[in-house]
Tab-separated table of C-alpha atoms and ligand atoms in Angstrom:
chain	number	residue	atom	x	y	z
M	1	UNK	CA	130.718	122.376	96.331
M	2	UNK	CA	131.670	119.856	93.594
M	3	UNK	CA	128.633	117.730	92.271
M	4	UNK	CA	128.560	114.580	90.948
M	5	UNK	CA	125.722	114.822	88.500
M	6	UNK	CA	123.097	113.131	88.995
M	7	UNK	CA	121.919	110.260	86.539
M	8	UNK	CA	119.142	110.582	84.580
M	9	UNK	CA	115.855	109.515	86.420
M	10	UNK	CA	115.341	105.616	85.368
M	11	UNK	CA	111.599	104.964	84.667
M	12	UNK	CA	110.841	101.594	84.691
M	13	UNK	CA	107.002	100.791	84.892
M	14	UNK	CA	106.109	97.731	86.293
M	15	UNK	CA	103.777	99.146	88.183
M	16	UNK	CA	100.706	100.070	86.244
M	17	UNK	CA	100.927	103.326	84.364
M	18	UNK	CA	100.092	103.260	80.462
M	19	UNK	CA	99.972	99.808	81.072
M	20	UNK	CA	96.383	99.343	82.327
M	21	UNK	CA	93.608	99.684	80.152
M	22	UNK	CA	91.605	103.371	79.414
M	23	UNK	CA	89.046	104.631	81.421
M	24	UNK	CA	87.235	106.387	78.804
M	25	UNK	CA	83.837	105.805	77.995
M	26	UNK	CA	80.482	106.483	80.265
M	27	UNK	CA	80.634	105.827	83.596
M	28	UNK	CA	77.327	105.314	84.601
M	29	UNK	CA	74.823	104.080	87.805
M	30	UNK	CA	76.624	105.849	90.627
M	31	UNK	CA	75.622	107.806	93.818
M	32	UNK	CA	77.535	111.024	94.203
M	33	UNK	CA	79.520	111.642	97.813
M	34	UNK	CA	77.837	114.481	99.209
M	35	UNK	CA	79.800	117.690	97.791
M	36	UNK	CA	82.289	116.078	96.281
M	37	UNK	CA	81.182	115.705	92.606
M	38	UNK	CA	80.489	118.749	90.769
M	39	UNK	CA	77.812	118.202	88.002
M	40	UNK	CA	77.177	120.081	85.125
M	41	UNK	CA	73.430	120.029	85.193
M	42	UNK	CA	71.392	119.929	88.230
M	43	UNK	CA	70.711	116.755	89.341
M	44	UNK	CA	67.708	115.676	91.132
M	45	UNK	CA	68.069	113.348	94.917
M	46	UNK	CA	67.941	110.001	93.803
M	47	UNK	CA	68.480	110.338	90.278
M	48	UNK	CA	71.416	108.151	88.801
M	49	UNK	CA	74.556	109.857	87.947
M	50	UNK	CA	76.961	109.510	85.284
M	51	UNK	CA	80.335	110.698	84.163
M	52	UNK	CA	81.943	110.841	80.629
M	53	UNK	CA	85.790	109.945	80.569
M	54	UNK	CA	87.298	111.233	77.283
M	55	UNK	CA	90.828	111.014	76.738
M	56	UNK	CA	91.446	110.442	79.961
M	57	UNK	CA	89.586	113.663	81.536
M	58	UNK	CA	86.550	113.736	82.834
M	59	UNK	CA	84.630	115.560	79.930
M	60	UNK	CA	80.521	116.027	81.595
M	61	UNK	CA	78.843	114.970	84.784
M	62	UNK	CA	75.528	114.971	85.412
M	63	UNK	CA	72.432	113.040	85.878
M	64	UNK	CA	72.120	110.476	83.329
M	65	UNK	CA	68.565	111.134	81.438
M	66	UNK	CA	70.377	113.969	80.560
M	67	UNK	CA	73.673	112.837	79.351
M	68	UNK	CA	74.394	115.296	76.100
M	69	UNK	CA	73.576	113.283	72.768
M	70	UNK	CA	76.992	113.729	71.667
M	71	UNK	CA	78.258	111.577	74.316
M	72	UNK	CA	75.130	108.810	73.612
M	73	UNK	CA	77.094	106.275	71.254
M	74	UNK	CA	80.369	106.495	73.593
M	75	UNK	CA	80.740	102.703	75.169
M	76	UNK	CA	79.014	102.848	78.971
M	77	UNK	CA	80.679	101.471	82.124
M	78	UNK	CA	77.814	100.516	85.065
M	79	UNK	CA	78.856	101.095	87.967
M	80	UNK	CA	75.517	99.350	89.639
M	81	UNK	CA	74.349	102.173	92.426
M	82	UNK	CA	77.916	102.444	93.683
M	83	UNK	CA	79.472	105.123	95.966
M	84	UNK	CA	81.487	107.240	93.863
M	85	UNK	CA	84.341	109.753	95.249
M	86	UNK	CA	87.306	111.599	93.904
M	87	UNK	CA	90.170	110.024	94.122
M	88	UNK	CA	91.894	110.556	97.410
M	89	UNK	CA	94.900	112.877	98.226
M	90	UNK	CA	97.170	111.842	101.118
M	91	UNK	CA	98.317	115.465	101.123
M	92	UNK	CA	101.041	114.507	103.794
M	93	UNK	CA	103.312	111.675	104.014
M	94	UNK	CA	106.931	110.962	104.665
M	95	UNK	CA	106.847	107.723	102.405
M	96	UNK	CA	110.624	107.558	101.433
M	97	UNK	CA	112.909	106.137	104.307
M	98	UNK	CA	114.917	103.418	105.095
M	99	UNK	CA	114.011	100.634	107.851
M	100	UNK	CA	111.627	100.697	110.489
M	101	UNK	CA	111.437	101.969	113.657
M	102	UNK	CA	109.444	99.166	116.164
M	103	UNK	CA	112.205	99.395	118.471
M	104	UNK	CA	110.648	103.026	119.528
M	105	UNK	CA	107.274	102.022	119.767
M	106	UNK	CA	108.063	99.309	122.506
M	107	UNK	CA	110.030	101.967	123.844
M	108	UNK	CA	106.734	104.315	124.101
M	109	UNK	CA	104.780	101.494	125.129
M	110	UNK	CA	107.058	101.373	127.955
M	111	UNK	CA	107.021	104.671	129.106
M	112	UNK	CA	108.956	106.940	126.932
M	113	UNK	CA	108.126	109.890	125.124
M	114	UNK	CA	108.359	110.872	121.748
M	115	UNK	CA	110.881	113.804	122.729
M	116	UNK	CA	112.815	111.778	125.139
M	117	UNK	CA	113.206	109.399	122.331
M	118	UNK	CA	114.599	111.730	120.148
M	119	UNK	CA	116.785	113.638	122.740
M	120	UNK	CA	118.492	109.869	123.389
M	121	UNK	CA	119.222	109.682	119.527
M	122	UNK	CA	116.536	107.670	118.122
M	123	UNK	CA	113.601	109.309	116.365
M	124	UNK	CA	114.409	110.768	112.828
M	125	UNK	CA	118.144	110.425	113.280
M	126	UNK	CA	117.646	107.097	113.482
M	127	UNK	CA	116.139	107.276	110.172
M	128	UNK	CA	118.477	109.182	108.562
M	129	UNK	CA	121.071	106.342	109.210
M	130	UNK	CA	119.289	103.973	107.681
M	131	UNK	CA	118.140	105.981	104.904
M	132	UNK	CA	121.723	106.915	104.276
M	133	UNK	CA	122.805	104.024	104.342
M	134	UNK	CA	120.234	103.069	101.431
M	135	UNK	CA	120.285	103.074	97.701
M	136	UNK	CA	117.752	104.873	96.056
M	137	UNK	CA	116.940	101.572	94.359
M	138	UNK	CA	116.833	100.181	98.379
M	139	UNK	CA	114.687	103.044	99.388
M	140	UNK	CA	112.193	102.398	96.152
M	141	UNK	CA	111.868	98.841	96.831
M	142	UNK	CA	111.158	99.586	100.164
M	143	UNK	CA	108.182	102.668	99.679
M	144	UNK	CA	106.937	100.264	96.733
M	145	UNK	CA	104.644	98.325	98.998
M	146	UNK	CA	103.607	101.220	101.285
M	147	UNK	CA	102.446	103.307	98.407
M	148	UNK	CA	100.604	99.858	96.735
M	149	UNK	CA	99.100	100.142	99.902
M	150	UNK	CA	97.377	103.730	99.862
M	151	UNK	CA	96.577	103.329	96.299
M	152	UNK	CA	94.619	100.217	96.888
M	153	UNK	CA	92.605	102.254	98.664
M	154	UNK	CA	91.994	104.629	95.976
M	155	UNK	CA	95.037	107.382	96.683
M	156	UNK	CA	95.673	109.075	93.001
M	157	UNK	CA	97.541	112.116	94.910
M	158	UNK	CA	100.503	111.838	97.559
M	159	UNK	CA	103.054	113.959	98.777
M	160	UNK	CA	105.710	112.775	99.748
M	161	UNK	CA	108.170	114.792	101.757
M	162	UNK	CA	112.267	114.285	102.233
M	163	UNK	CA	113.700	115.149	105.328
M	164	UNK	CA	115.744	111.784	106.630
M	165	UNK	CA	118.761	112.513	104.304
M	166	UNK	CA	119.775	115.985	106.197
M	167	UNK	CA	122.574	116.037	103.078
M	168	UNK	CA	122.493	117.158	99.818
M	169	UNK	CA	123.155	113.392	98.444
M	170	UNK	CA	120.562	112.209	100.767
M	171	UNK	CA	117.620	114.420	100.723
M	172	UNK	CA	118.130	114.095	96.539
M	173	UNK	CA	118.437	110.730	96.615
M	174	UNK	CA	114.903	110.606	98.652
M	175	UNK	CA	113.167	113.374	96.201
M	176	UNK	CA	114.580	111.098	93.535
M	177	UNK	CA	113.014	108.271	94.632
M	178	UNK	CA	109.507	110.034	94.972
M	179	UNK	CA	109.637	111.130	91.313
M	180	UNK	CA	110.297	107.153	89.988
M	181	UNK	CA	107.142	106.151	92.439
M	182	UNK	CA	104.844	108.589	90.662
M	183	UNK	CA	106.233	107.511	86.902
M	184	UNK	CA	106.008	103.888	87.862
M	185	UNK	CA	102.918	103.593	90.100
M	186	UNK	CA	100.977	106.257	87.416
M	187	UNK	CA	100.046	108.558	90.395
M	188	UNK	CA	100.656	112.076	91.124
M	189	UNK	CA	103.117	113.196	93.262
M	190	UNK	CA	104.027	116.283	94.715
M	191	UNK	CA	107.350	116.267	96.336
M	192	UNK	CA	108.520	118.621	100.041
M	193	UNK	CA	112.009	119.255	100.608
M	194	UNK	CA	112.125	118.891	104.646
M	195	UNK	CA	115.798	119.394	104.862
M	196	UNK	CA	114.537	121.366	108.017
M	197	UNK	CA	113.715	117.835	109.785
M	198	UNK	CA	116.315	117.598	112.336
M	199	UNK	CA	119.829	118.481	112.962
M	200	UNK	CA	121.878	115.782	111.562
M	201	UNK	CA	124.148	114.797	113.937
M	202	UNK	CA	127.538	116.166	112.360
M	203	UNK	CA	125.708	119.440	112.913
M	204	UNK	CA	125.370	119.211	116.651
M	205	UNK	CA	125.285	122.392	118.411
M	206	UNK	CA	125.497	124.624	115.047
M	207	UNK	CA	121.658	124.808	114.098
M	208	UNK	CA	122.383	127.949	112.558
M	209	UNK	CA	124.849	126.389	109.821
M	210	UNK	CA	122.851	123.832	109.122
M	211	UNK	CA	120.153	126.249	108.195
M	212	UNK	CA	122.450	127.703	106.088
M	213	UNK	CA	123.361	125.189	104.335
M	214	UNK	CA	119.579	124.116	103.629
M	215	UNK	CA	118.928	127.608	102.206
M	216	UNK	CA	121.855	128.352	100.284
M	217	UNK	CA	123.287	125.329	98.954
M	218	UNK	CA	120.536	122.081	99.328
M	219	UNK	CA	117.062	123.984	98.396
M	220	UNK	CA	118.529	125.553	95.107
M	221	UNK	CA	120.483	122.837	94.151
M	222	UNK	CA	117.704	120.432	94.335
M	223	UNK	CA	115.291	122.761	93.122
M	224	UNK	CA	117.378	123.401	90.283
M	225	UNK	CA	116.944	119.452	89.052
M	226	UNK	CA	113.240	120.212	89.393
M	227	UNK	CA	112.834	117.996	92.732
M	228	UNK	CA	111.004	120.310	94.745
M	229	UNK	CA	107.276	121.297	94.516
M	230	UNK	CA	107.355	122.556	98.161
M	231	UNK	CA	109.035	123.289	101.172
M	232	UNK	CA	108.350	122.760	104.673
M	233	UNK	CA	110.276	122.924	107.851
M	234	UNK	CA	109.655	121.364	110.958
M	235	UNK	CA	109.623	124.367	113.323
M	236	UNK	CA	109.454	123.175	117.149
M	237	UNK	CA	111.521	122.718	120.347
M	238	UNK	CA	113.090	119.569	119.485
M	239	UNK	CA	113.554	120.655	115.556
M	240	UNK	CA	114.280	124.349	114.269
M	241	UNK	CA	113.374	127.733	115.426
M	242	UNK	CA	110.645	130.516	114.450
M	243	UNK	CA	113.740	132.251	113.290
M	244	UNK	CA	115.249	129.363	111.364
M	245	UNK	CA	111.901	128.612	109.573
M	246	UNK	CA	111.808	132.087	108.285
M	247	UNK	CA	115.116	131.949	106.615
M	248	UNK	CA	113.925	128.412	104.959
M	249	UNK	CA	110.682	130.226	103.919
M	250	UNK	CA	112.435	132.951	102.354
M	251	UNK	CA	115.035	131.122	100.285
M	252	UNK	CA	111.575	129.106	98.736
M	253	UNK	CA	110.294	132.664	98.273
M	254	UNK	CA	113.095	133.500	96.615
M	255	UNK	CA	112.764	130.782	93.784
M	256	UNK	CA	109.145	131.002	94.041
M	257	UNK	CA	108.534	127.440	95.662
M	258	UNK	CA	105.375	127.486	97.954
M	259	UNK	CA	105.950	126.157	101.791
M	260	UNK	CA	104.356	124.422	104.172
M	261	UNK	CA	104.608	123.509	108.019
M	262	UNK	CA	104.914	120.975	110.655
M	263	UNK	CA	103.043	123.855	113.240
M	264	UNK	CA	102.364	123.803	116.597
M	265	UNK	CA	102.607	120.100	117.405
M	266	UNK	CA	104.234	119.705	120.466
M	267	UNK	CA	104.031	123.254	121.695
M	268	UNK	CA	102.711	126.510	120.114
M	269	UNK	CA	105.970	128.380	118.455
M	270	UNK	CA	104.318	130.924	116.641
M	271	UNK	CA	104.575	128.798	113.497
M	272	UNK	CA	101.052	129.131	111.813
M	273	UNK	CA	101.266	132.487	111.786
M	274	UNK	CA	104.447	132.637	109.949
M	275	UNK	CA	103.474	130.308	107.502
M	276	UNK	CA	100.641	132.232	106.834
M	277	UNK	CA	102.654	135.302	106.675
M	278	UNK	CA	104.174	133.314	103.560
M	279	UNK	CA	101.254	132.680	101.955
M	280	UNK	CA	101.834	128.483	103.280
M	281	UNK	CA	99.874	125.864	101.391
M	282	UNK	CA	99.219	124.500	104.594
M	283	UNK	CA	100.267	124.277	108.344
M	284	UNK	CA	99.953	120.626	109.704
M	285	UNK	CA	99.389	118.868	113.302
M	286	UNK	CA	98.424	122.066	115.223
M	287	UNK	CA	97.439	120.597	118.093
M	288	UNK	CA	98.696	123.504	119.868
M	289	UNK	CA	97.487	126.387	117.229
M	290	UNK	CA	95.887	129.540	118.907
M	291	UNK	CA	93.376	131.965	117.938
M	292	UNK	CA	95.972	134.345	116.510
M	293	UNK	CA	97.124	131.403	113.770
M	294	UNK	CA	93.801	130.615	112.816
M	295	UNK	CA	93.096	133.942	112.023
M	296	UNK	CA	96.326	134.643	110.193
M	297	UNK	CA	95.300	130.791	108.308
M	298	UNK	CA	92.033	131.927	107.716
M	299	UNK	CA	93.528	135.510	105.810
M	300	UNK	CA	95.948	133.665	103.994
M	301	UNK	CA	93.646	130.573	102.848
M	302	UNK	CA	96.079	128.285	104.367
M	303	UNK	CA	94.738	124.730	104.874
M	304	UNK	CA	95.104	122.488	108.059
M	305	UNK	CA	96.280	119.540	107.949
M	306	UNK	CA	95.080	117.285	110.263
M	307	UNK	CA	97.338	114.116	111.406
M	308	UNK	CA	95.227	112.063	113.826
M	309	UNK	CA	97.645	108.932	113.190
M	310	UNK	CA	100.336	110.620	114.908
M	311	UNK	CA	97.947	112.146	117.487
M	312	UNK	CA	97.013	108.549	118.219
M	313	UNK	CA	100.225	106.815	118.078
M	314	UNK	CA	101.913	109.155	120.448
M	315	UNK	CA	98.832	108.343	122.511
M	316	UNK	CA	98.576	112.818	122.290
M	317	UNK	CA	95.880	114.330	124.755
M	318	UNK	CA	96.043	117.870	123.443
M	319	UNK	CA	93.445	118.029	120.564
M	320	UNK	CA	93.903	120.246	117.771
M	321	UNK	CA	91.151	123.343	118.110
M	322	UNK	CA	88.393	121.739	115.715
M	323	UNK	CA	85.651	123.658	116.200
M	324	UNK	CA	87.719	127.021	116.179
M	325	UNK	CA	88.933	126.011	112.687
M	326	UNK	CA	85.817	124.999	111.688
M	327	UNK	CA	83.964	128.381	113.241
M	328	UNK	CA	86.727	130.159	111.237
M	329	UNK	CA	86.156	128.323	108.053
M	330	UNK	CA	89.468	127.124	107.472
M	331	UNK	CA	89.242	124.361	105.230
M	332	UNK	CA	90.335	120.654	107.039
M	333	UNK	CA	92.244	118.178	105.011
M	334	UNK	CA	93.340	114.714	106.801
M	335	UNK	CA	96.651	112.983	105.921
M	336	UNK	CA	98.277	109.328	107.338
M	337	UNK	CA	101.636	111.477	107.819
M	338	UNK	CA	102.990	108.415	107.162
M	339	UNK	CA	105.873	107.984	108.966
M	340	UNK	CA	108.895	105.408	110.565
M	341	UNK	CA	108.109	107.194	114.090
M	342	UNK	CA	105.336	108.584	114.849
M	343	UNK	CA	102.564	107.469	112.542
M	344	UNK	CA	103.372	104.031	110.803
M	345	UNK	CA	99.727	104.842	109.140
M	346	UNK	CA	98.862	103.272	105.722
M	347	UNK	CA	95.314	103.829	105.340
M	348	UNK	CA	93.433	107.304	104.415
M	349	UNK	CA	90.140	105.504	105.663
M	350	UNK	CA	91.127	104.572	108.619
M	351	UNK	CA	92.511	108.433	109.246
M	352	UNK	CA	89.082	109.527	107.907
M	353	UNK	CA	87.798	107.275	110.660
M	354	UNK	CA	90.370	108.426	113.558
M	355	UNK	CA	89.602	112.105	112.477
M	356	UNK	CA	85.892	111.761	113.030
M	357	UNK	CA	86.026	109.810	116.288
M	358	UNK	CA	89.030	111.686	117.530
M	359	UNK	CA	88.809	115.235	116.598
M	360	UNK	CA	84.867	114.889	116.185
M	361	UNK	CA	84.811	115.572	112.421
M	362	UNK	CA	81.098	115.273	111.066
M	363	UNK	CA	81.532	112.157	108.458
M	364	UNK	CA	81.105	114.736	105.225
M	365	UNK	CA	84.344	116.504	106.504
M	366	UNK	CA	86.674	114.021	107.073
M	367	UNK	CA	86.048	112.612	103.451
M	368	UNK	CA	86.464	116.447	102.229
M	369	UNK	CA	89.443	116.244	104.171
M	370	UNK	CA	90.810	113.672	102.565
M	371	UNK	CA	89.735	114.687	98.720
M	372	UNK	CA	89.085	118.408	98.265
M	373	UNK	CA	90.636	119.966	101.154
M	374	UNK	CA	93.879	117.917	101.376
M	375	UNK	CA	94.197	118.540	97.382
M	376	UNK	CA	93.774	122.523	98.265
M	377	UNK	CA	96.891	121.482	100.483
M	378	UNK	CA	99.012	120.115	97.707
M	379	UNK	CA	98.157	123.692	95.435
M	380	UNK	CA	96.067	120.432	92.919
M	381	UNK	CA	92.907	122.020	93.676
M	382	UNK	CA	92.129	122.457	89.890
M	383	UNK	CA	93.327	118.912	88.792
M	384	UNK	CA	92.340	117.132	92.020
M	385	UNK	CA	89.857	116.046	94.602
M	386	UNK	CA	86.600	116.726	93.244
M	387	UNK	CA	84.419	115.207	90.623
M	388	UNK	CA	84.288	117.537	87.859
M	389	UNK	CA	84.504	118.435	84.161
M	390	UNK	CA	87.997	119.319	82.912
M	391	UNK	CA	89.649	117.393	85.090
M	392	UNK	CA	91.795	114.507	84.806
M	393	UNK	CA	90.004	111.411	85.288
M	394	UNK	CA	90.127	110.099	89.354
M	395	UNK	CA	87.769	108.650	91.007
M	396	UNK	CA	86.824	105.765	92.652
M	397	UNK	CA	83.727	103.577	93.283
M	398	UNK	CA	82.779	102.036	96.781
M	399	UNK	CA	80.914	98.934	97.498
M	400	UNK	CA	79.005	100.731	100.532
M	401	UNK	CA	75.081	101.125	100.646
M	402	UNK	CA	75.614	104.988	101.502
M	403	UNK	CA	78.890	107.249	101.783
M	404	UNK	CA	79.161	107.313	106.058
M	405	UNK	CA	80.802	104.013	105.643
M	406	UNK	CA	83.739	104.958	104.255
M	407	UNK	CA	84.351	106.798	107.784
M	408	UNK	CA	82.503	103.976	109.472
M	409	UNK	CA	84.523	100.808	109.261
M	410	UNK	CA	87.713	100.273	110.760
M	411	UNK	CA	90.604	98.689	109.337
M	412	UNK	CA	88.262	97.414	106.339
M	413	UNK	CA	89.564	97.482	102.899
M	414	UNK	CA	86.640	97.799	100.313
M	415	UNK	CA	86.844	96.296	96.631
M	416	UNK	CA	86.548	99.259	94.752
M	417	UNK	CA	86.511	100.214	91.679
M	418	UNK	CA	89.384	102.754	91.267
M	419	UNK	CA	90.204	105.162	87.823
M	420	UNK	CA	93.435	107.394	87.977
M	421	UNK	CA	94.923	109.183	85.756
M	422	UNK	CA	92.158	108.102	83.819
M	423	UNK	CA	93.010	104.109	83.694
M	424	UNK	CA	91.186	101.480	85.532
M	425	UNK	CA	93.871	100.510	87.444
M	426	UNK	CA	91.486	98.238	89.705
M	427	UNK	CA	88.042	96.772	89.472
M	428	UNK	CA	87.425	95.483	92.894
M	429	UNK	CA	83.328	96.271	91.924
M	430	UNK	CA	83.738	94.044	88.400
M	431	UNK	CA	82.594	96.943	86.694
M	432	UNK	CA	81.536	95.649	82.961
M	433	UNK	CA	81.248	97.399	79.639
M	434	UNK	CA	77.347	97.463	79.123
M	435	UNK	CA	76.072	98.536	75.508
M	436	UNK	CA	72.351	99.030	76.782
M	437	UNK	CA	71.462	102.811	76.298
M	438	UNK	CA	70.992	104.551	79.560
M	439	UNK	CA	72.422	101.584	81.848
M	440	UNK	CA	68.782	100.226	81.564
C	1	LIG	N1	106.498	115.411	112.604
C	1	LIG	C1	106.144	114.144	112.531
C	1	LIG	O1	105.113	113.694	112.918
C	1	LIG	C2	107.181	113.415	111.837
C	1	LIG	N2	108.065	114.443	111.462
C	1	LIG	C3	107.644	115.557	111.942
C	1	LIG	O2	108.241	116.596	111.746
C	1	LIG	C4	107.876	112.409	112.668
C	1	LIG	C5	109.073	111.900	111.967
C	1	LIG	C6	109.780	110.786	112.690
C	1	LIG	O3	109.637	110.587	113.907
C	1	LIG	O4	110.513	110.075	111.993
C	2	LIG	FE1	104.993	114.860	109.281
């Protein structure tokens, strides 16, 4: 199939990046999140905590008294008792689409469901048109402000998935787009090929050659421009087949991509178990996952990903098997899914909030699940979503008396104080260089 090749990816920056001032120095006068700082001394309860930023990584943590002399003369940030976490990882999120989709949600509101919405051609076709009909200048200009969004609330991971192009132009144009946010914004991101969304329409009634045509001519083509970092299908009644997920898992295996699911939301197809089968980073929604997928999840370390946007904005009854999952030990991440349909979600507190009062997450896992566990999810589980030496330098510092509140409000933004990619890129918390030895 003859290719118009693609431009070079433009990288303009007026977002942030290299532009914003270093983070190095000593970070000190902070109160570790429970379990997610690692420290490279013990550190007594109560004691201060500090963390050296060197050339952009994060080069010792530990209590202060004890910071190495080496690191003495380095200029100290003071941080004044804050909350400190890792950065956070929205470890699923559909961010790249064109318009909205409002129109659905009044139709929910008055009595619809999501599948009936779908099966009368709304839902992600919908999307597709619009996204189709977009530029990828149109579609960055429009996931600009949704992404400002998440990282103003300390995000310095995102996926973001394709999935509402359903065309080789499309779904590249979409990937594309995700690439320019992370060079421009200065944030990480891992991109999904979903090509396995939804039937696009010209494909009505011939699932199987659409499935084809993911497999054999849109996954290595875009993989071969170095788009995708995963691959995930969305394997249910209204979407693809056990059978047709397996073929999209295989032609990842075969160039070595890892993969992903959207398992077991609607109904239970089986899907966690094939994921896991595949080794899957992680299967996500599982409201409807049995005891046979958590065990296969468990065996293959895959992570769940819990969605309780969606689960709320479908107004979903059917909770996802918590305390299985957590009897198991399979870690829980917590993502906005953000999404035009069924979870217009752009706030990983507020998700760390739905997921404990929802699925009855203790406070200490939700904010796991949305730092250590969801960057397990994303395969960044040596670069992301803990505190620790070696790593690059994300974090961020809350203006909250003790960690519960980041679960505890709703729909409150804190000031903080947020480094990524080792630049302050916000200083909600006025965080001043202070020269006085051991933040006295
Ligand atoms: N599951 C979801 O929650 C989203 N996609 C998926 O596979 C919904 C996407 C949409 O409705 O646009
Ligand atoms: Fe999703």
């Amino acid at each position: 199939m003859a290719q118009t090749p693609p431009a070079p990816l433009a990288h303009p920056a007026p977002h942030g990046g290299a532009a914003r001032p270093s983070a190095d120095g000593v970070w000190i006068n902070w109160v570790p999140a429970a379990g997610l700082v690692v420290q490279d001394v013990p550190v007594p309860a109560g004691e201060p905590m500090c963390a050296v930023v060197q050339d952009g990584r994060i080069a010792w943590v530990g209590p202060q008294l004890q910071l190495p002399l080496s690191f003495q003369t380095l200029h100290r940030w003071d941080a004044r008792g804050a909350v400190a976490t890792p950065g956070l990882v929205d470890c699923h999120t559909h961010l790249v689409y064109g318009g909205q989709r409002a129109n659905e949600f009044a139709m929910r509101l008055a009595g619809a469901t999501y599948e009936e919405v779908a099966r009368a051609g709304g839902g992600i076709v919908s999307s597709v048109k619009a996204t189709r009909a977009s530029t990828e200048d149109e579609l960055f200009a429009q996931a600009a402000p949704r992404l400002q969004a998440l990282l103003d609330e300390g995000v310095c991971a995102i996926e973001i998935k394709s999935g509402y192009g359903l065309a080789l132009e499309h779904e590249r144009k979409q990937l594309r787009v995700a690439r320019r946010l992370g060079e421009a914004f200065g944030v990480t991101v891992r991109t999904t090929f979903l090509g396995a969304h939804a039937l696009p329409p010209e494909y009505a009634g011939r699932s199987q050659d659409y499935t084809d045509l993911v497999c054999h001519e849109m996954l290595p083509a875009l993989a071969a421009e170095s788009l995708v970092d995963a691959v995930d299908v969305f394997c249910e009644r209204i979407a693809f087949t056990l059978a047709e997920t397996e073929q999209v898992f295989q032609a990842a295996q075969r160039l070595g991509i890892p993969v992903k699911l959207h398992a077991e939301q609607l109904s239970d197809m089986g899907g966690a178990a094939l994921a896991a089968r595949y080794g899957a980073l992680s299967c996500d929604h599982i409201e409807h996952l049995s005891a046979d997928g958590i065990a296969a999840m468990k065996a293959a370390g895959t992570v769940a990903v819990l969605l309780p946007g969606a689960y709320y904005t479908l107004r979903d009854t059917h909770l996802p098997p918590i305390a299985q999952l957590r009897e198991a030990g399979v870690p829980m991440a917590v993502s906005t899914d953000h999404n035009p349909g069924t979870s217009p979600a752009l706030s990983m507190l507020l998700m760390a909030n739905m997921a404990c009062t929802l699925f009855r997450l203790t406070v200490p896992e939700a904010l796991a699940g949305i730092t250590t566990h969801a960057a397990r999810a994303l395969g960044l589980q040596d670069t992301h979503g803990l505190i620790a030496a070696g790593r690059p330098a994300n974090f961020v510092l809350w203006p909250v008396a003790e960690a519960a509140e980041l679960a505890y409000w709703l729909g409150h933004k804190p000031a903080c104080t947020i480094v990524r990619q080792g630049r302050l890129v916000a200083n909600g918390l006025g965080v001043a260089i202070a020269r006085e030895p051991h933040g006295a």
